[in-house]
mmCIF file of C-alpha atoms in Angstrom:
data_model
loop_
_atom_site.group_PDB
_atom_site.id
_atom_site.type_symbol
_atom_site.label_atom_id
_atom_site.label_comp_id
_atom_site.label_asym_id
_atom_site.label_seq_id
_atom_site.Cartn_x
_atom_site.Cartn_y
_atom_site.Cartn_z
ATOM 1 C CA MET I 10 -58.368 -63.741 -6.302
ATOM 2 C CA ARG I 11 -56.847 -65.987 -4.419
ATOM 3 C CA PHE I 12 -55.661 -63.025 -2.716
ATOM 4 C CA TYR I 13 -59.290 -61.396 -1.486
ATOM 5 C CA SER I 14 -60.190 -64.415 -0.841
ATOM 6 C CA PHE I 15 -57.434 -64.500 1.754
ATOM 7 C CA PHE I 16 -58.286 -61.091 2.981
ATOM 8 C CA GLU I 17 -61.847 -61.658 3.209
ATOM 9 C CA GLN I 18 -61.575 -64.815 5.359
ATOM 10 C CA THR I 19 -58.931 -62.840 7.706
ATOM 11 C CA LEU I 20 -61.311 -59.435 7.561
ATOM 12 C CA GLN I 21 -64.058 -62.573 9.199
ATOM 13 C CA SER I 22 -61.748 -64.344 11.298
ATOM 14 C CA ALA I 23 -61.464 -60.574 13.020
ATOM 15 C CA LEU I 24 -64.684 -59.149 13.011
ATOM 16 C CA ASP I 25 -65.759 -63.056 15.074
ATOM 17 C CA ILE I 26 -63.364 -61.746 17.968
ATOM 18 C CA SER I 27 -65.092 -58.558 18.171
ATOM 19 C CA LEU I 28 -68.490 -59.344 17.725
ATOM 20 C CA ALA I 29 -68.797 -62.421 18.728
ATOM 21 C CA VAL I 30 -68.940 -64.733 22.265
ATOM 22 C CA ASN I 31 -66.347 -67.210 22.200
ATOM 23 C CA LEU I 32 -67.049 -71.280 23.177
ATOM 24 C CA LYS I 33 -65.227 -70.518 26.809
ATOM 25 C CA THR I 34 -67.322 -67.034 27.446
ATOM 26 C CA LEU I 35 -70.742 -69.372 26.698
ATOM 27 C CA SER I 36 -69.652 -72.249 28.805
ATOM 28 C CA GLU I 37 -69.207 -69.814 31.546
ATOM 29 C CA GLN I 38 -72.486 -68.094 31.277
ATOM 30 C CA LEU I 39 -74.709 -71.742 30.634
ATOM 31 C CA GLY I 40 -72.241 -72.954 33.991
ATOM 32 C CA LEU I 41 -71.715 -76.208 31.324
ATOM 33 C CA SER I 42 -68.218 -77.573 30.131
ATOM 34 C CA GLN I 43 -67.178 -76.755 27.147
ATOM 35 C CA THR I 44 -67.227 -80.196 25.647
ATOM 36 C CA THR I 45 -71.156 -80.178 26.944
ATOM 37 C CA VAL I 46 -71.714 -77.255 24.912
ATOM 38 C CA SER I 47 -69.683 -77.810 21.768
ATOM 39 C CA ARG I 48 -71.459 -81.124 21.462
ATOM 40 C CA GLY I 49 -74.987 -79.324 21.867
ATOM 41 C CA LEU I 50 -74.153 -77.443 18.982
ATOM 42 C CA ASN I 51 -72.946 -80.657 17.140
ATOM 43 C CA GLY I 52 -76.380 -82.063 17.682
ATOM 44 C CA TYR I 53 -74.573 -85.185 19.311
ATOM 45 C CA PRO I 54 -77.680 -87.309 20.937
ATOM 46 C CA ASP I 55 -75.989 -87.482 24.536
ATOM 47 C CA VAL I 56 -76.768 -83.854 25.152
ATOM 48 C CA SER I 57 -80.829 -83.904 25.376
ATOM 49 C CA GLU I 58 -83.196 -81.885 24.545
ATOM 50 C CA THR I 59 -83.999 -79.541 26.464
ATOM 51 C CA THR I 60 -80.262 -78.174 27.633
ATOM 52 C CA ARG I 61 -79.497 -78.368 23.607
ATOM 53 C CA LYS I 62 -82.771 -75.976 23.392
ATOM 54 C CA ARG I 63 -81.186 -73.765 26.046
ATOM 55 C CA ILE I 64 -76.980 -73.781 24.853
ATOM 56 C CA LEU I 65 -78.708 -73.217 20.823
ATOM 57 C CA GLU I 66 -81.021 -70.181 22.353
ATOM 58 C CA ALA I 67 -77.842 -68.990 24.511
ATOM 59 C CA ALA I 68 -75.542 -68.966 20.972
ATOM 60 C CA LYS I 69 -78.271 -66.450 19.962
ATOM 61 C CA LYS I 70 -78.249 -64.283 22.795
ATOM 62 C CA TYR I 71 -74.623 -63.959 22.871
ATOM 63 C CA ASN I 72 -73.687 -63.893 19.281
ATOM 64 C CA TYR I 73 -71.567 -66.903 19.468
ATOM 65 C CA SER I 74 -69.950 -67.956 16.160
ATOM 66 C CA PRO I 75 -67.722 -70.853 15.983
ATOM 67 C CA ASN I 76 -64.283 -70.054 14.391
ATOM 68 C CA SER I 77 -64.193 -71.618 11.603
ATOM 69 C CA ARG I 78 -60.831 -72.224 11.280
ATOM 70 C CA ALA I 79 -59.642 -73.939 14.498
ATOM 71 C CA LYS I 80 -63.177 -76.221 13.457
ATOM 72 C CA SER I 81 -61.337 -77.348 10.369
ATOM 73 C CA LEU I 82 -58.140 -77.951 12.081
ATOM 74 C CA ALA I 83 -60.200 -80.174 14.498
ATOM 75 C CA THR I 84 -61.635 -81.569 12.308
ATOM 76 C CA GLY I 85 -59.136 -82.182 9.205
ATOM 77 C CA LYS I 86 -61.899 -79.901 6.901
ATOM 78 C CA SER I 87 -62.038 -76.746 5.494
ATOM 79 C CA ARG I 88 -65.424 -76.908 4.670
ATOM 80 C CA THR I 89 -65.040 -75.097 1.473
ATOM 81 C CA ILE I 90 -66.384 -76.149 -2.051
ATOM 82 C CA GLY I 91 -63.465 -75.169 -5.263
ATOM 83 C CA HIS I 92 -64.380 -73.600 -7.900
ATOM 84 C CA VAL I 93 -62.248 -73.418 -10.961
ATOM 85 C CA ILE I 94 -62.263 -71.193 -13.685
ATOM 86 C CA PRO I 95 -59.613 -71.452 -16.651
ATOM 87 C CA THR I 96 -59.388 -67.995 -18.498
ATOM 88 C CA ASN I 97 -60.198 -69.632 -21.730
ATOM 89 C CA SER I 98 -64.011 -69.797 -20.554
ATOM 90 C CA GLN I 99 -64.276 -66.647 -19.075
ATOM 91 C CA HIS I 100 -67.185 -66.235 -20.600
ATOM 92 C CA GLU I 101 -68.184 -67.480 -17.859
ATOM 93 C CA MET I 102 -67.856 -65.399 -15.298
ATOM 94 C CA VAL I 103 -69.483 -63.011 -17.442
ATOM 95 C CA ASN I 104 -73.006 -64.750 -17.875
ATOM 96 C CA PRO I 105 -75.689 -64.318 -16.210
ATOM 97 C CA ILE I 106 -76.287 -68.175 -16.965
ATOM 98 C CA PHE I 107 -73.134 -68.888 -14.323
ATOM 99 C CA GLY I 108 -73.437 -65.900 -11.616
ATOM 100 C CA ASP I 109 -77.653 -68.157 -11.662
ATOM 101 C CA PHE I 110 -76.009 -72.108 -10.732
ATOM 102 C CA VAL I 111 -73.361 -70.399 -8.013
ATOM 103 C CA ALA I 112 -76.006 -68.478 -6.742
ATOM 104 C CA GLY I 113 -77.978 -71.637 -6.390
ATOM 105 C CA ALA I 114 -74.718 -73.717 -5.413
ATOM 106 C CA SER I 115 -73.881 -71.090 -3.143
ATOM 107 C CA THR I 116 -77.994 -71.195 -1.067
ATOM 108 C CA VAL I 117 -77.056 -74.909 -0.324
ATOM 109 C CA TYR I 118 -73.391 -74.185 0.423
ATOM 110 C CA ALA I 119 -74.137 -71.645 3.157
ATOM 111 C CA GLU I 120 -77.842 -74.015 4.906
ATOM 112 C CA ASN I 121 -75.170 -76.933 5.829
ATOM 113 C CA GLY I 122 -71.300 -74.426 6.761
ATOM 114 C CA TYR I 123 -69.866 -74.703 3.834
ATOM 115 C CA SER I 124 -67.705 -71.925 1.650
ATOM 116 C CA MET I 125 -67.279 -71.390 -1.674
ATOM 117 C CA LEU I 126 -63.260 -70.318 -2.836
ATOM 118 C CA LEU I 127 -63.618 -69.339 -6.403
ATOM 119 C CA THR I 128 -60.399 -68.521 -8.611
ATOM 120 C CA ARG I 129 -59.726 -68.343 -12.206
ATOM 121 C CA VAL I 130 -56.601 -69.082 -13.495
ATOM 122 C CA PRO I 131 -55.249 -69.326 -17.253
ATOM 123 C CA GLU I 132 -55.924 -72.907 -18.582
ATOM 124 C CA ASP I 133 -52.642 -74.268 -18.716
ATOM 125 C CA ALA I 134 -52.357 -73.908 -15.017
ATOM 126 C CA GLU I 135 -56.186 -75.271 -13.800
ATOM 127 C CA ILE I 136 -54.351 -78.800 -13.535
ATOM 128 C CA ASP I 137 -51.494 -77.608 -11.097
ATOM 129 C CA THR I 138 -54.423 -75.356 -8.805
ATOM 130 C CA TYR I 139 -56.891 -78.497 -8.448
ATOM 131 C CA ASN I 140 -52.968 -80.195 -7.087
ATOM 132 C CA ARG I 141 -52.273 -76.929 -5.078
ATOM 133 C CA MET I 142 -56.510 -77.665 -2.948
ATOM 134 C CA LYS I 143 -55.681 -80.808 -2.257
ATOM 135 C CA SER I 144 -52.530 -80.813 -0.928
ATOM 136 C CA SER I 145 -53.121 -77.696 0.981
ATOM 137 C CA GLY I 146 -56.720 -78.747 2.289
ATOM 138 C CA ALA I 147 -57.946 -75.969 0.925
ATOM 139 C CA VAL I 148 -60.614 -77.586 -0.376
ATOM 140 C CA ASP I 149 -62.941 -80.761 0.547
ATOM 141 C CA GLY I 150 -64.713 -80.851 -3.111
ATOM 142 C CA ILE I 151 -64.554 -79.061 -6.316
ATOM 143 C CA VAL I 152 -67.038 -78.360 -8.676
ATOM 144 C CA LEU I 153 -65.879 -78.802 -12.560
ATOM 145 C CA GLN I 154 -67.753 -76.262 -15.016
ATOM 146 C CA GLY I 155 -68.864 -75.946 -18.463
ATOM 147 C CA PRO I 156 -67.062 -79.516 -19.884
ATOM 148 C CA SER I 157 -65.638 -80.333 -23.219
ATOM 149 C CA VAL I 158 -66.458 -83.786 -25.384
ATOM 150 C CA ASP I 159 -64.240 -85.477 -24.068
ATOM 151 C CA ASP I 160 -62.998 -83.782 -20.187
ATOM 152 C CA LYS I 161 -59.597 -84.653 -19.209
ATOM 153 C CA ARG I 162 -60.357 -83.010 -16.041
ATOM 154 C CA ILE I 163 -62.430 -85.554 -15.091
ATOM 155 C CA ASP I 164 -59.899 -88.856 -14.879
ATOM 156 C CA PHE I 165 -58.068 -86.495 -13.611
ATOM 157 C CA LEU I 166 -60.114 -85.399 -10.768
ATOM 158 C CA ARG I 167 -61.435 -88.731 -9.940
ATOM 159 C CA LYS I 168 -57.508 -89.835 -9.797
ATOM 160 C CA LEU I 169 -56.956 -87.116 -7.613
ATOM 161 C CA ASP I 170 -59.467 -88.582 -4.718
ATOM 162 C CA ILE I 171 -61.009 -85.706 -4.052
ATOM 163 C CA PRO I 172 -65.215 -85.506 -4.241
ATOM 164 C CA TYR I 173 -66.229 -83.448 -7.617
ATOM 165 C CA ALA I 174 -69.107 -83.278 -9.170
ATOM 166 C CA VAL I 175 -69.194 -81.670 -12.808
ATOM 167 C CA HIS I 176 -71.796 -79.230 -13.506
ATOM 168 C CA GLY I 177 -72.947 -80.841 -17.816
ATOM 169 C CA ARG I 178 -71.949 -83.782 -19.121
ATOM 170 C CA SER I 179 -68.629 -85.390 -21.366
ATOM 171 C CA SER I 180 -69.652 -87.407 -24.377
ATOM 172 C CA GLY I 181 -66.726 -88.845 -24.958
ATOM 173 C CA ILE I 182 -65.732 -90.365 -21.001
ATOM 174 C CA THR I 183 -68.088 -93.761 -20.680
ATOM 175 C CA SER I 184 -66.787 -94.345 -16.670
ATOM 176 C CA ASP I 185 -69.562 -93.357 -13.984
ATOM 177 C CA TYR I 186 -68.544 -89.723 -12.091
ATOM 178 C CA PRO I 187 -71.084 -87.291 -10.984
ATOM 179 C CA TRP I 188 -72.828 -85.061 -12.891
ATOM 180 C CA VAL I 189 -75.858 -82.439 -13.256
ATOM 181 C CA ASP I 190 -77.333 -82.251 -16.522
ATOM 182 C CA VAL I 191 -79.931 -80.654 -18.190
ATOM 183 C CA ASN I 192 -81.580 -82.852 -20.872
ATOM 184 C CA ASN I 193 -79.840 -80.468 -23.801
ATOM 185 C CA ARG I 194 -80.955 -82.827 -26.612
ATOM 186 C CA ARG I 195 -84.285 -83.605 -25.971
ATOM 187 C CA ALA I 196 -84.739 -79.480 -25.098
ATOM 188 C CA PHE I 197 -83.843 -78.482 -28.552
ATOM 189 C CA GLN I 198 -85.716 -81.619 -30.062
ATOM 190 C CA ARG I 199 -88.972 -80.534 -28.680
ATOM 191 C CA ALA I 200 -88.509 -76.992 -29.716
ATOM 192 C CA THR I 201 -87.386 -77.627 -33.311
ATOM 193 C CA ASP I 202 -90.278 -79.846 -33.196
ATOM 194 C CA LEU I 203 -92.481 -76.685 -32.631
ATOM 195 C CA LEU I 204 -90.745 -74.484 -35.378
ATOM 196 C CA LEU I 205 -91.937 -78.016 -37.969
ATOM 197 C CA ASP I 206 -95.020 -78.016 -36.879
ATOM 198 C CA LEU I 207 -95.829 -74.185 -37.780
ATOM 199 C CA GLY I 208 -94.425 -74.745 -41.397
ATOM 200 C CA HIS I 209 -91.232 -73.577 -40.503
ATOM 201 C CA ARG I 210 -88.376 -75.920 -42.326
ATOM 202 C CA ASN I 211 -85.636 -72.937 -43.242
ATOM 203 C CA ILE I 212 -84.283 -73.214 -39.878
ATOM 204 C CA ALA I 213 -81.573 -71.686 -38.340
ATOM 205 C CA LEU I 214 -79.764 -73.075 -35.180
ATOM 206 C CA LEU I 215 -77.505 -70.668 -33.301
ATOM 207 C CA ASN I 216 -75.377 -72.782 -31.039
ATOM 208 C CA GLY I 217 -72.780 -72.746 -28.515
ATOM 209 C CA LEU I 218 -69.091 -73.455 -28.492
ATOM 210 C CA GLU I 219 -69.569 -76.895 -30.336
ATOM 211 C CA VAL I 220 -66.076 -78.211 -28.442
ATOM 212 C CA MET I 221 -68.723 -77.801 -25.337
ATOM 213 C CA ASP I 222 -70.551 -80.921 -24.672
ATOM 214 C CA PHE I 223 -73.823 -79.155 -23.936
ATOM 215 C CA ALA I 224 -73.226 -77.093 -27.216
ATOM 216 C CA GLY I 225 -73.337 -81.069 -30.045
ATOM 217 C CA ARG I 226 -75.952 -82.785 -27.932
ATOM 218 C CA ARG I 227 -78.523 -79.652 -28.578
ATOM 219 C CA LYS I 228 -77.371 -80.030 -32.420
ATOM 220 C CA GLN I 229 -78.170 -83.984 -32.661
ATOM 221 C CA GLY I 230 -81.555 -82.870 -31.036
ATOM 222 C CA PHE I 231 -81.940 -80.774 -33.887
ATOM 223 C CA ILE I 232 -80.774 -82.861 -36.639
ATOM 224 C CA ASP I 233 -83.277 -85.304 -34.918
ATOM 225 C CA ALA I 234 -86.593 -83.300 -35.513
ATOM 226 C CA PHE I 235 -85.438 -83.234 -38.832
ATOM 227 C CA LYS I 236 -84.216 -86.771 -39.457
ATOM 228 C CA LYS I 237 -87.516 -87.579 -37.855
ATOM 229 C CA ARG I 238 -89.983 -86.430 -40.649
ATOM 230 C CA SER I 239 -87.186 -87.755 -43.327
ATOM 231 C CA ILE I 240 -86.601 -83.579 -43.704
ATOM 232 C CA GLU I 241 -82.758 -82.433 -44.396
ATOM 233 C CA ALA I 242 -81.549 -79.748 -41.955
ATOM 234 C CA SER I 243 -79.336 -77.060 -44.315
ATOM 235 C CA PRO I 244 -76.007 -77.236 -42.551
ATOM 236 C CA ASP I 245 -75.916 -73.943 -44.045
ATOM 237 C CA LEU I 246 -78.003 -72.466 -41.021
ATOM 238 C CA ILE I 247 -76.024 -74.604 -38.503
ATOM 239 C CA PHE I 248 -73.839 -71.446 -36.857
ATOM 240 C CA SER I 249 -71.551 -72.230 -33.201
ATOM 241 C CA ALA I 250 -69.560 -69.864 -31.627
ATOM 242 C CA GLU I 251 -69.455 -67.783 -27.846
ATOM 243 C CA MET I 252 -73.309 -67.253 -27.114
ATOM 244 C CA THR I 253 -73.230 -63.487 -27.119
ATOM 245 C CA GLU I 254 -75.923 -60.591 -28.276
ATOM 246 C CA ALA I 255 -73.766 -59.341 -31.142
ATOM 247 C CA TYR I 256 -73.191 -63.139 -32.134
ATOM 248 C CA GLY I 257 -76.969 -62.972 -32.630
ATOM 249 C CA TYR I 258 -77.924 -59.931 -33.654
ATOM 250 C CA LYS I 259 -74.437 -60.451 -36.520
ATOM 251 C CA VAL I 260 -75.367 -63.581 -37.735
ATOM 252 C CA THR I 261 -79.700 -63.002 -38.069
ATOM 253 C CA THR I 262 -78.736 -59.791 -40.286
ATOM 254 C CA GLU I 263 -75.807 -61.513 -42.628
ATOM 255 C CA VAL I 264 -78.502 -64.915 -43.523
ATOM 256 C CA LEU I 265 -81.872 -62.662 -43.567
ATOM 257 C CA ALA I 266 -79.818 -60.404 -46.334
ATOM 258 C CA THR I 267 -79.131 -64.419 -48.396
ATOM 259 C CA GLY I 268 -81.856 -65.467 -50.860
ATOM 260 C CA SER I 269 -83.416 -67.871 -49.115
ATOM 261 C CA PRO I 270 -83.720 -66.356 -45.644
ATOM 262 C CA PRO I 271 -84.583 -68.323 -42.576
ATOM 263 C CA THR I 272 -88.365 -68.323 -41.128
ATOM 264 C CA ALA I 273 -87.382 -69.387 -37.658
ATOM 265 C CA PHE I 274 -84.016 -69.589 -35.662
ATOM 266 C CA LEU I 275 -83.542 -71.499 -32.511
ATOM 267 C CA SER I 276 -81.052 -70.047 -30.216
ATOM 268 C CA SER I 277 -78.825 -71.600 -27.245
ATOM 269 C CA SER I 278 -79.222 -68.503 -25.315
ATOM 270 C CA LEU I 279 -81.532 -66.565 -24.319
ATOM 271 C CA ILE I 280 -78.486 -63.778 -24.149
ATOM 272 C CA THR I 281 -77.924 -64.442 -27.995
ATOM 273 C CA ALA I 282 -82.143 -64.643 -28.663
ATOM 274 C CA LEU I 283 -82.652 -60.476 -27.832
ATOM 275 C CA GLY I 284 -79.349 -59.930 -30.593
ATOM 276 C CA ILE I 285 -81.777 -61.498 -32.622
ATOM 277 C CA ARG I 286 -84.576 -60.143 -32.144
ATOM 278 C CA ARG I 287 -82.620 -56.794 -32.578
ATOM 279 C CA ALA I 288 -81.499 -57.435 -36.319
ATOM 280 C CA ILE I 289 -84.798 -58.883 -37.457
ATOM 281 C CA GLU I 290 -87.000 -55.479 -35.817
ATOM 282 C CA ASP I 291 -83.731 -53.454 -37.957
ATOM 283 C CA GLN I 292 -84.725 -55.052 -41.174
ATOM 284 C CA GLY I 293 -88.160 -53.885 -40.469
ATOM 285 C CA LEU I 294 -89.703 -57.413 -39.424
ATOM 286 C CA ARG I 295 -91.659 -58.085 -36.699
ATOM 287 C CA MET I 296 -90.788 -61.258 -34.501
ATOM 288 C CA GLY I 297 -93.755 -63.759 -33.585
ATOM 289 C CA ARG I 298 -95.330 -62.553 -37.108
ATOM 290 C CA ASP I 299 -92.654 -62.845 -39.882
ATOM 291 C CA ILE I 300 -89.629 -64.227 -38.144
ATOM 292 C CA SER I 301 -89.766 -66.963 -35.364
ATOM 293 C CA VAL I 302 -87.394 -67.903 -32.678
ATOM 294 C CA VAL I 303 -87.067 -70.236 -29.845
ATOM 295 C CA THR I 304 -84.628 -69.800 -27.006
ATOM 296 C CA HIS I 305 -83.164 -71.918 -24.308
ATOM 297 C CA ASP I 306 -82.255 -70.684 -21.263
ATOM 298 C CA ASP I 307 -84.906 -68.531 -20.503
ATOM 299 C CA MET I 308 -84.514 -68.827 -16.053
ATOM 300 C CA LEU I 309 -82.584 -66.303 -15.516
ATOM 301 C CA SER I 310 -82.849 -64.102 -12.220
ATOM 302 C CA TYR I 311 -80.963 -60.816 -14.090
ATOM 303 C CA LEU I 312 -82.455 -61.845 -17.472
ATOM 304 C CA PRO I 313 -85.983 -62.173 -17.101
ATOM 305 C CA ASN I 314 -88.109 -63.296 -20.340
ATOM 306 C CA GLY I 315 -91.043 -61.238 -20.471
ATOM 307 C CA ASP I 316 -93.423 -60.091 -17.185
ATOM 308 C CA SER I 317 -96.610 -61.760 -16.575
ATOM 309 C CA GLU I 318 -96.335 -63.578 -20.082
ATOM 310 C CA PRO I 319 -92.682 -64.834 -21.786
ATOM 311 C CA VAL I 320 -91.571 -62.394 -24.545
ATOM 312 C CA PHE I 321 -90.085 -65.693 -26.056
ATOM 313 C CA THR I 322 -91.311 -69.390 -27.114
ATOM 314 C CA ALA I 323 -88.518 -71.196 -24.863
ATOM 315 C CA THR I 324 -87.187 -74.245 -23.337
ATOM 316 C CA ARG I 325 -86.625 -73.417 -19.779
ATOM 317 C CA SER I 326 -84.449 -74.631 -17.248
ATOM 318 C CA SER I 327 -83.568 -73.180 -14.209
ATOM 319 C CA VAL I 328 -79.933 -72.647 -14.014
ATOM 320 C CA SER I 329 -80.191 -72.409 -10.379
ATOM 321 C CA LEU I 330 -81.624 -75.252 -9.204
ATOM 322 C CA ALA I 331 -78.864 -77.670 -11.223
ATOM 323 C CA GLY I 332 -76.494 -75.216 -9.222
ATOM 324 C CA ARG I 333 -78.833 -76.751 -5.744
ATOM 325 C CA ILE I 334 -78.849 -80.307 -6.124
ATOM 326 C CA LEU I 335 -75.360 -80.236 -7.402
ATOM 327 C CA ALA I 336 -74.268 -78.902 -4.394
ATOM 328 C CA GLN I 337 -76.149 -80.851 -2.157
ATOM 329 C CA MET I 338 -74.766 -83.948 -4.025
ATOM 330 C CA LEU I 339 -71.434 -82.786 -3.276
ATOM 331 C CA ILE I 340 -71.584 -82.594 0.152
ATOM 332 C CA GLU I 341 -73.429 -85.566 0.996
ATOM 333 C CA LYS I 342 -70.236 -87.342 -1.073
ATOM 334 C CA ILE I 343 -67.771 -84.953 1.262
ATOM 335 C CA GLU I 344 -69.713 -85.880 4.299
ATOM 336 C CA GLU I 345 -70.000 -89.526 3.205
ATOM 337 C CA LYS I 346 -73.630 -89.615 3.893
ATOM 338 C CA SER I 347 -75.003 -89.610 -0.020
ATOM 339 C CA LYS I 348 -77.709 -92.030 -0.933
ATOM 340 C CA GLY I 349 -79.208 -91.114 -4.175
ATOM 341 C CA PRO I 350 -77.847 -91.265 -7.512
ATOM 342 C CA ASP I 351 -74.837 -89.276 -9.031
ATOM 343 C CA ALA I 352 -76.374 -88.461 -11.551
ATOM 344 C CA HIS I 353 -79.186 -86.019 -12.355
ATOM 345 C CA LEU I 354 -80.872 -85.345 -16.059
ATOM 346 C CA LEU I 355 -83.163 -82.614 -15.198
ATOM 347 C CA GLU I 356 -86.132 -82.172 -17.761
ATOM 348 C CA ALA I 357 -86.481 -78.702 -19.657
ATOM 349 C CA GLU I 358 -90.236 -77.774 -20.460
ATOM 350 C CA LEU I 359 -91.490 -76.036 -23.468
ATOM 351 C CA VAL I 360 -92.851 -72.062 -22.473
ATOM 352 C CA LEU I 361 -95.148 -70.767 -25.306
ATOM 353 C CA GLY I 362 -94.353 -67.091 -25.642
ATOM 354 C CA GLN I 363 -94.816 -63.588 -28.297
ATOM 355 C CA SER I 364 -91.987 -64.735 -30.249
ATOM 356 C CA THR I 365 -93.662 -67.464 -32.448
ATOM 357 C CA GLY I 366 -96.649 -68.143 -34.968
ATOM 358 C CA PRO I 367 -96.709 -70.207 -38.219
ATOM 359 C CA VAL I 368 -94.202 -69.384 -41.087
ATOM 360 C CA SER I 369 -95.044 -66.455 -43.313
ATOM 361 C CA VAL I 370 -94.680 -65.927 -47.115
ATOM 362 C CA ARG I 371 -93.001 -63.130 -47.752
#
């Protein structure tokens, strides 16, 4: 991944040279000094508005593109954000959730003149990778993905003294750190409340890996809803695994074959919910009539939840929006312009679809 990143950057530099004029040529075309042109392009107040507009129009006309490497040497900034994905989180790389997060973040990077360095490394090399990124000046900031319940990487990045932000939270870290997260506990309590209101009591939870902090919060929200009504959730119907379609299909097939099958399922991922739906239909049952299903994360650009009407009832939270918020927060920290909070908790919307209904007597 690092080799291709270097190759792509080198190729882009060559294209910049062949397609765009340099600062010297642009200043000659305008009859202005290179210093004035540079300051006008960067919005310095000592350049008049008339001159600045003239400079910007000429830059567009002559396809001027600043040499990012030269600018990096001059400022000591790489204008690059690092995303390190350890191989133990390989599912993040192929999961549409990760893709949507990166799409949102990269939009903000581009708007602010930043690039993204995405690299995948063995789990035991992750810390060394952060050290190399810092010592080489390859990145100005780091995004930490998929925090665990007690994630030691957060304290390490704090001590490394480089701007960073976390997508998610770590329950075991009590000190302050910058993060963006959805209120997973509240979302799953509301989803469970809906199923309980519909008369369901035998509800299966197909959660993510419980070493991940988000999964622990979702499980707690599920249990909270039962406790609030003095009902006990069946521990035999709480499952934890990587959130794949095959996982949803296998678990649903198995539990529907028991003597006391669940009448409803709560899924941590739309991908898993697709497996749940396939298993229900394979049993000759109908989702929404015979078995109810509620899922999380249905706002995925490459995996829509129906068209005009949602197929699944869902707790909806935009992962792309989370990426945009986190990217803006991190850039403000890098540029020392941070004015807002270093923590953003997003609330999920509960959206009714075709997958839920009153408990059915079979």
